[in-house]
XYZ file of N, CA, C and O in Angstrom:
512
model
N -16.759 6.793 0.497
C -16.358 7.270 -0.791
C -14.855 7.505 -0.822
O -14.232 7.652 0.207
N -14.303 7.539 -2.036
C -12.885 7.825 -2.203
C -12.635 9.277 -1.848
O -13.332 10.174 -2.325
N -11.626 9.495 -1.011
C -11.245 10.843 -0.644
C -9.732 10.980 -0.643
O -9.016 10.097 -0.161
N -9.258 12.082 -1.196
C -7.868 12.492 -1.111
C -7.890 13.925 -0.608
O -8.179 14.852 -1.361
N -7.596 14.099 0.676
C -7.748 15.389 1.333
C -6.393 16.051 1.516
O -5.548 15.554 2.266
N -6.212 17.170 0.833
C -4.938 17.872 0.847
C -4.930 18.981 1.887
O -5.960 19.583 2.197
N -3.737 19.267 2.388
C -3.527 20.400 3.263
C -2.075 20.854 3.134
O -1.229 20.124 2.627
N -1.798 22.058 3.596
C -0.434 22.558 3.654
C -0.046 23.556 2.585
O 1.046 24.135 2.659
N -0.904 23.769 1.602
C -0.599 24.739 0.571
C -0.818 26.157 1.055
O -1.248 26.401 2.183
N -0.508 27.106 0.182
C -0.701 28.499 0.518
C 0.323 29.387 -0.139
O 0.895 29.049 -1.174
N 0.548 30.529 0.478
C 1.466 31.544 -0.033
C 2.786 31.464 0.713
O 2.803 31.440 1.951
N 3.884 31.437 -0.030
C 5.208 31.386 0.568
C 6.157 32.226 -0.276
O 5.973 32.363 -1.484
N 7.163 32.794 0.359
C 8.156 33.574 -0.372
C 9.201 32.668 -1.008
O 9.463 31.560 -0.530
N 9.780 33.131 -2.106
C 10.847 32.389 -2.757
C 11.940 32.044 -1.754
O 12.331 32.871 -0.933
N 12.419 30.803 -1.840
C 13.409 30.307 -0.901
C 12.822 29.615 0.312
O 13.561 28.954 1.053
N 11.534 29.739 0.498
C 10.877 29.142 1.635
C 10.491 27.697 1.396
O 10.852 27.090 0.381
N 9.731 27.145 2.343
C 9.365 25.739 2.322
C 7.881 25.551 2.581
O 7.240 26.386 3.221
N 7.363 24.444 2.086
C 6.011 24.000 2.372
C 6.025 22.501 2.592
O 6.856 21.790 2.014
N 5.107 22.034 3.410
C 4.894 20.608 3.592
C 3.443 20.310 3.243
O 2.531 20.695 3.976
N 3.242 19.636 2.125
C 1.917 19.248 1.682
C 1.563 17.883 2.242
O 2.414 17.002 2.348
N 0.297 17.705 2.595
C -0.201 16.435 3.095
C -1.390 15.987 2.267
O -2.185 16.811 1.814
N -1.514 14.683 2.075
C -2.663 14.105 1.398
C -3.126 12.892 2.187
O -2.423 11.878 2.249
N -4.294 13.002 2.792
C -4.884 11.914 3.562
C -5.863 11.157 2.689
O -6.805 11.747 2.150
N -5.655 9.849 2.551
C -6.433 9.020 1.643
C -7.402 8.127 2.407
O -7.106 7.651 3.504
N -8.557 7.875 1.798
C -9.525 6.952 2.364
C -10.446 6.439 1.265
O -10.558 7.046 0.204
N -11.088 5.299 1.517
C -12.090 4.772 0.615
C -11.571 3.858 -0.475
O -12.341 3.476 -1.365
N -10.292 3.483 -0.429
C -9.728 2.545 -1.396
C -8.551 1.825 -0.763
O -8.119 2.163 0.340
N -8.035 0.814 -1.471
C -6.960 -0.032 -0.939
C -5.630 0.699 -1.033
O -4.902 0.578 -2.025
N -5.318 1.429 0.011
C -4.157 2.307 0.056
C -2.872 1.630 -0.420
O -2.124 2.214 -1.213
N -2.613 0.418 0.047
C -1.354 -0.266 -0.246
C -1.194 -0.663 -1.707
O -0.083 -1.000 -2.124
N -2.248 -0.631 -2.495
C -2.198 -1.056 -3.891
C -1.974 0.101 -4.864
O -2.017 -0.105 -6.076
N -1.700 1.291 -4.357
C -1.661 2.484 -5.195
C -0.340 3.231 -5.121
O 0.395 3.156 -4.129
N -0.061 3.949 -6.209
C 0.946 5.004 -6.231
C 0.219 6.301 -5.894
O -0.799 6.623 -6.516
N 0.717 7.037 -4.914
C 0.044 8.239 -4.450
C 1.033 9.391 -4.405
O 2.187 9.226 -4.002
N 0.574 10.569 -4.810
C 1.433 11.733 -4.758
C 0.764 12.929 -5.375
O -0.445 13.125 -5.222
N 1.573 13.746 -6.064
C 1.134 15.062 -6.503
C 1.457 15.329 -7.959
O 2.554 15.024 -8.447
N 0.488 15.892 -8.659
C 0.672 16.531 -9.948
C 0.370 18.014 -9.767
O -0.329 18.405 -8.835
N 0.880 18.830 -10.669
C 0.592 20.251 -10.596
C 0.322 20.802 -11.984
O 0.753 20.241 -12.990
N -0.397 21.914 -12.018
C -0.691 22.571 -13.278
C -0.636 24.078 -13.083
O -1.378 24.633 -12.274
N 0.264 24.704 -13.818
C 0.401 26.153 -13.816
C -0.384 26.734 -14.978
O -0.651 26.043 -15.969
N -0.757 28.004 -14.889
C -1.519 28.625 -15.973
C -0.815 28.485 -17.318
O 0.375 28.783 -17.440
N -1.551 28.001 -18.315
C -1.018 27.871 -19.655
C -0.079 26.708 -19.866
O 0.489 26.576 -20.960
N 0.105 25.860 -18.846
C 1.033 24.745 -18.960
C 0.316 23.411 -18.779
O -0.765 23.336 -18.194
N 0.948 22.361 -19.280
C 0.424 21.007 -19.154
C 0.582 20.510 -17.719
O 1.522 20.883 -17.016
N -0.334 19.654 -17.296
C -0.220 19.035 -15.990
C 1.028 18.149 -15.930
O 1.303 17.380 -16.858
N 1.797 18.263 -14.843
C 3.038 17.511 -14.722
C 3.138 16.833 -13.362
O 2.649 17.346 -12.352
N 3.802 15.694 -13.352
C 4.028 14.979 -12.114
C 5.086 15.658 -11.276
O 6.164 15.998 -11.777
N 4.801 15.832 -9.987
C 5.747 16.405 -9.040
C 6.488 15.294 -8.303
O 7.722 15.208 -8.344
N 5.737 14.451 -7.621
C 6.326 13.325 -6.909
C 5.251 12.297 -6.607
O 4.104 12.652 -6.333
N 5.640 11.024 -6.649
C 4.762 9.914 -6.318
C 5.526 8.909 -5.468
O 6.749 8.787 -5.586
N 4.799 8.161 -4.654
C 5.389 7.056 -3.914
C 4.523 5.816 -4.075
O 3.299 5.890 -3.966
N 5.172 4.697 -4.384
C 4.488 3.406 -4.443
C 4.392 2.898 -3.015
O 5.399 2.560 -2.393
N 3.170 2.872 -2.494
C 2.971 2.620 -1.077
C 3.538 1.275 -0.660
O 4.183 1.156 0.386
N 3.350 0.258 -1.475
C 3.705 -1.104 -1.070
C 5.202 -1.279 -0.849
O 5.607 -1.945 0.107
N 6.027 -0.681 -1.708
C 7.465 -0.913 -1.594
C 8.297 0.354 -1.391
O 9.513 0.269 -1.243
N 7.668 1.529 -1.408
C 8.373 2.766 -1.138
C 9.110 3.368 -2.315
O 9.788 4.388 -2.140
N 9.030 2.770 -3.505
C 9.670 3.362 -4.675
C 9.093 4.747 -4.933
O 7.892 4.981 -4.748
N 9.935 5.672 -5.392
C 9.509 7.056 -5.571
C 9.770 7.566 -6.975
O 10.612 7.041 -7.713
N 9.041 8.603 -7.318
C 9.235 9.361 -8.550
C 9.350 10.835 -8.169
O 8.585 11.332 -7.333
N 10.300 11.533 -8.807
C 10.404 12.979 -8.684
C 10.523 13.591 -10.066
O 11.335 13.141 -10.881
N 9.715 14.601 -10.327
C 9.864 15.336 -11.559
C 11.199 16.056 -11.604
O 11.737 16.468 -10.572
N 11.729 16.218 -12.807
C 13.045 16.831 -12.955
C 13.126 18.206 -12.303
O 14.162 18.586 -11.751
N 12.042 18.963 -12.352
C 12.058 20.329 -11.857
C 12.134 20.428 -10.336
O 12.440 21.503 -9.813
N 11.870 19.326 -9.617
C 11.888 19.381 -8.154
C 12.927 18.466 -7.536
O 13.072 18.454 -6.307
N 13.668 17.722 -8.344
C 14.701 16.844 -7.797
C 15.708 17.648 -6.985
O 16.184 18.690 -7.422
N 16.010 17.155 -5.796
C 16.913 17.847 -4.895
C 16.241 18.841 -3.986
O 16.870 19.330 -3.044
N 14.987 19.168 -4.239
C 14.259 20.134 -3.432
C 13.030 19.529 -2.764
O 12.422 20.185 -1.918
N 12.657 18.318 -3.149
C 11.434 17.700 -2.655
C 11.731 16.326 -2.077
O 12.609 15.604 -2.562
N 10.982 15.978 -1.040
C 11.070 14.658 -0.434
C 9.664 14.160 -0.140
O 8.902 14.833 0.557
N 9.326 12.994 -0.670
C 8.012 12.409 -0.429
C 8.151 11.293 0.602
O 9.165 10.578 0.635
N 7.148 11.158 1.457
C 7.159 10.141 2.490
C 5.732 9.708 2.775
O 4.775 10.329 2.322
N 5.581 8.628 3.538
C 4.264 8.087 3.813
C 4.171 7.629 5.259
O 5.123 7.066 5.811
N 3.038 7.893 5.871
C 2.668 7.319 7.155
C 1.560 6.313 6.856
O 0.404 6.692 6.664
N 1.922 5.045 6.785
C 0.967 4.026 6.363
C -0.155 3.820 7.391
O -1.280 3.501 7.022
N 0.146 4.020 8.664
C -0.880 3.870 9.697
C -1.971 4.923 9.571
O -3.122 4.677 9.928
N -1.606 6.098 9.070
C -2.560 7.194 8.914
C -3.044 7.354 7.477
O -3.815 8.274 7.189
N -2.605 6.474 6.571
C -2.972 6.565 5.151
C -2.726 7.974 4.611
O -3.569 8.541 3.908
N -1.558 8.521 4.941
C -1.245 9.893 4.574
C 0.121 9.966 3.906
O 1.078 9.338 4.371
N 0.194 10.730 2.818
C 1.431 10.978 2.090
C 1.824 12.435 2.287
O 0.967 13.328 2.249
N 3.114 12.667 2.497
C 3.641 14.002 2.730
C 4.636 14.373 1.637
O 5.404 13.531 1.168
N 4.634 15.637 1.257
C 5.624 16.158 0.328
C 6.256 17.397 0.940
O 5.598 18.432 1.077
N 7.522 17.283 1.318
C 8.294 18.410 1.809
C 8.966 19.079 0.622
O 9.717 18.436 -0.112
N 8.699 20.360 0.414
C 9.294 21.119 -0.667
C 10.078 22.283 -0.092
O 9.539 23.099 0.656
N 11.353 22.348 -0.445
C 12.252 23.381 0.034
C 12.750 24.233 -1.128
O 12.590 23.879 -2.296
N 13.380 25.344 -0.779
C 13.968 26.239 -1.779
C 12.982 26.555 -2.896
O 13.299 26.463 -4.084
N 11.794 26.935 -2.507
C 10.727 27.148 -3.482
C 11.034 28.325 -4.393
O 11.639 29.317 -3.975
N 10.603 28.189 -5.641
C 10.822 29.177 -6.677
C 9.484 29.677 -7.202
O 8.481 28.959 -7.130
N 9.445 30.893 -7.751
C 8.195 31.354 -8.366
C 7.647 30.381 -9.410
O 6.430 30.283 -9.572
N 8.528 29.654 -10.089
C 8.111 28.676 -11.087
C 7.357 27.491 -10.487
O 6.742 26.722 -11.226
N 7.413 27.322 -9.168
C 6.648 26.279 -8.496
C 5.184 26.668 -8.293
O 4.384 25.836 -7.859
N 4.848 27.906 -8.571
C 3.469 28.361 -8.426
C 2.558 27.568 -9.356
O 2.775 27.521 -10.565
N 1.542 26.939 -8.780
C 0.640 26.093 -9.548
C -0.482 25.613 -8.643
O -0.408 25.740 -7.419
N -1.507 25.051 -9.260
C -2.484 24.270 -8.523
C -1.934 22.858 -8.387
O -1.583 22.225 -9.388
N -1.838 22.379 -7.164
C -1.315 21.053 -6.886
C -2.469 20.103 -6.596
O -3.346 20.410 -5.787
N -2.450 18.949 -7.259
C -3.502 17.949 -7.120
C -2.944 16.669 -6.520
O -2.003 16.082 -7.073
N -3.506 16.236 -5.406
C -3.198 14.910 -4.895
C -3.820 13.867 -5.826
O -4.932 14.062 -6.328
N -3.104 12.785 -6.071
C -3.536 11.791 -7.048
C -3.188 10.391 -6.576
O -2.179 10.187 -5.892
N -4.011 9.419 -6.977
C -3.774 8.014 -6.663
C -4.015 7.165 -7.898
O -5.057 7.295 -8.550
N -3.051 6.312 -8.229
C -3.143 5.439 -9.397
C -2.787 4.017 -8.999
O -1.762 3.804 -8.336
N -3.624 3.073 -9.400
C -3.359 1.658 -9.126
C -1.981 1.280 -9.654
O -1.623 1.625 -10.790
N -1.199 0.576 -8.836
C 0.185 0.256 -9.174
C 0.251 -0.870 -10.194
O 0.447 -2.040 -9.851
N 0.112 -0.494 -11.482
C 0.146 -1.468 -12.567
C 1.147 -1.107 -13.654
O 1.436 -1.933 -14.517
N 1.671 0.112 -13.638
C 2.740 0.537 -14.522
C 3.942 0.921 -13.677
O 3.843 1.041 -12.458
N 5.087 1.120 -14.323
C 6.227 1.635 -13.582
C 5.881 3.014 -13.043
O 5.185 3.802 -13.693
N 6.370 3.315 -11.852
C 6.066 4.607 -11.263
C 6.700 5.735 -12.076
O 6.163 6.849 -12.114
N 7.806 5.449 -12.756
C 8.437 6.463 -13.607
C 7.529 6.831 -14.772
O 7.472 7.992 -15.182
N 6.826 5.854 -15.318
C 5.893 6.122 -16.400
C 4.659 6.867 -15.888
O 4.200 7.826 -16.509
N 4.129 6.436 -14.756
C 2.949 7.078 -14.195
C 3.198 8.559 -13.925
O 2.325 9.399 -14.174
N 4.370 8.895 -13.434
C 4.694 10.281 -13.131
C 4.672 11.194 -14.346
O 4.531 12.410 -14.198
N 4.810 10.622 -15.526
C 4.780 11.388 -16.766
C 3.466 11.221 -17.518
O 3.350 11.681 -18.660
N 2.466 10.599 -16.886
C 1.246 10.216 -17.587
C 0.024 10.490 -16.721
O -0.605 9.579 -16.187
N -0.334 11.754 -16.600
C -1.431 12.129 -15.707
C -2.758 11.497 -16.100
O -3.625 11.307 -15.239
N -2.902 11.148 -17.379
C -4.164 10.587 -17.869
C -4.434 9.187 -17.334
O -5.544 8.678 -17.475
N -3.426 8.544 -16.727
C -3.595 7.227 -16.136
C -4.173 7.270 -14.727
O -4.579 6.237 -14.201
N -4.201 8.425 -14.105
C -4.567 8.524 -12.701
C -6.005 8.094 -12.468
O -6.916 8.495 -13.201
N -6.206 7.271 -11.442
C -7.537 6.760 -11.114
C -8.362 7.734 -10.282
O -9.552 7.919 -10.530
N -7.731 8.342 -9.283
C -8.438 9.220 -8.354
C -7.701 10.541 -8.219
O -6.477 10.573 -8.066
N -8.467 11.622 -8.233
C -7.941 12.965 -8.039
C -8.544 13.593 -6.803
O -9.740 13.456 -6.538
N -7.718 14.293 -6.062
C -8.194 15.067 -4.934
C -8.461 16.500 -5.316
O -8.457 16.879 -6.493
N -8.704 17.290 -4.318
C -8.930 18.708 -4.513
C -7.673 19.376 -5.056
O -6.559 18.945 -4.779
N -7.862 20.413 -5.834
C -6.737 21.247 -6.212
C -6.454 22.248 -5.109
O -7.368 22.864 -4.563
N -5.184 22.409 -4.758
C -4.792 23.390 -3.757
C -3.723 24.303 -4.354
O -2.755 23.841 -4.962
N -3.926 25.590 -4.210
C -3.050 26.562 -4.845
C -1.814 26.812 -3.995
O -1.914 27.141 -2.813
N -0.646 26.644 -4.620
C 0.626 27.031 -4.027
C 1.125 28.242 -4.792
O 1.292 28.186 -6.015
N 1.348 29.333 -4.087
C 1.848 30.556 -4.700
C 3.181 30.915 -4.067
O 3.271 31.064 -2.844
N 4.207 31.056 -4.898
C 5.544 31.416 -4.436
C 5.841 32.810 -4.952
O 5.926 33.034 -6.164
N 5.991 33.747 -4.057
C 6.221 35.135 -4.418
C 7.706 35.445 -4.457
O 8.497 34.883 -3.699
N 8.083 36.368 -5.337
C 9.470 36.775 -5.476
C 9.758 38.029 -4.665
O 8.843 38.659 -4.119
């Protein structure tokens, strides 16, 4: 079955760092854009970062540019998101997501309704 298994979330103080991981299985990894969307209470779901596995092209949401780095270990079918200088505004449920690479990754990052596969939601809480 399709699986997107997340790890690395939790509670962190403002200014700290987290490294999120998403291990994928059950689909053609190289044909997908994989990364993270998040949803905070009362807010719309937004793209955090995505990577097009086949060519390495990336997307970063405006709110995390300069603070986040996405990477991939293709041998392990795993995508990593390093987030630094965390802010209370980063508090949200983070969802690992995979979308077949058929649109520009910039468009996909702004269009959560296009996502083919969703993983578990994992709560990231940044305390002040």
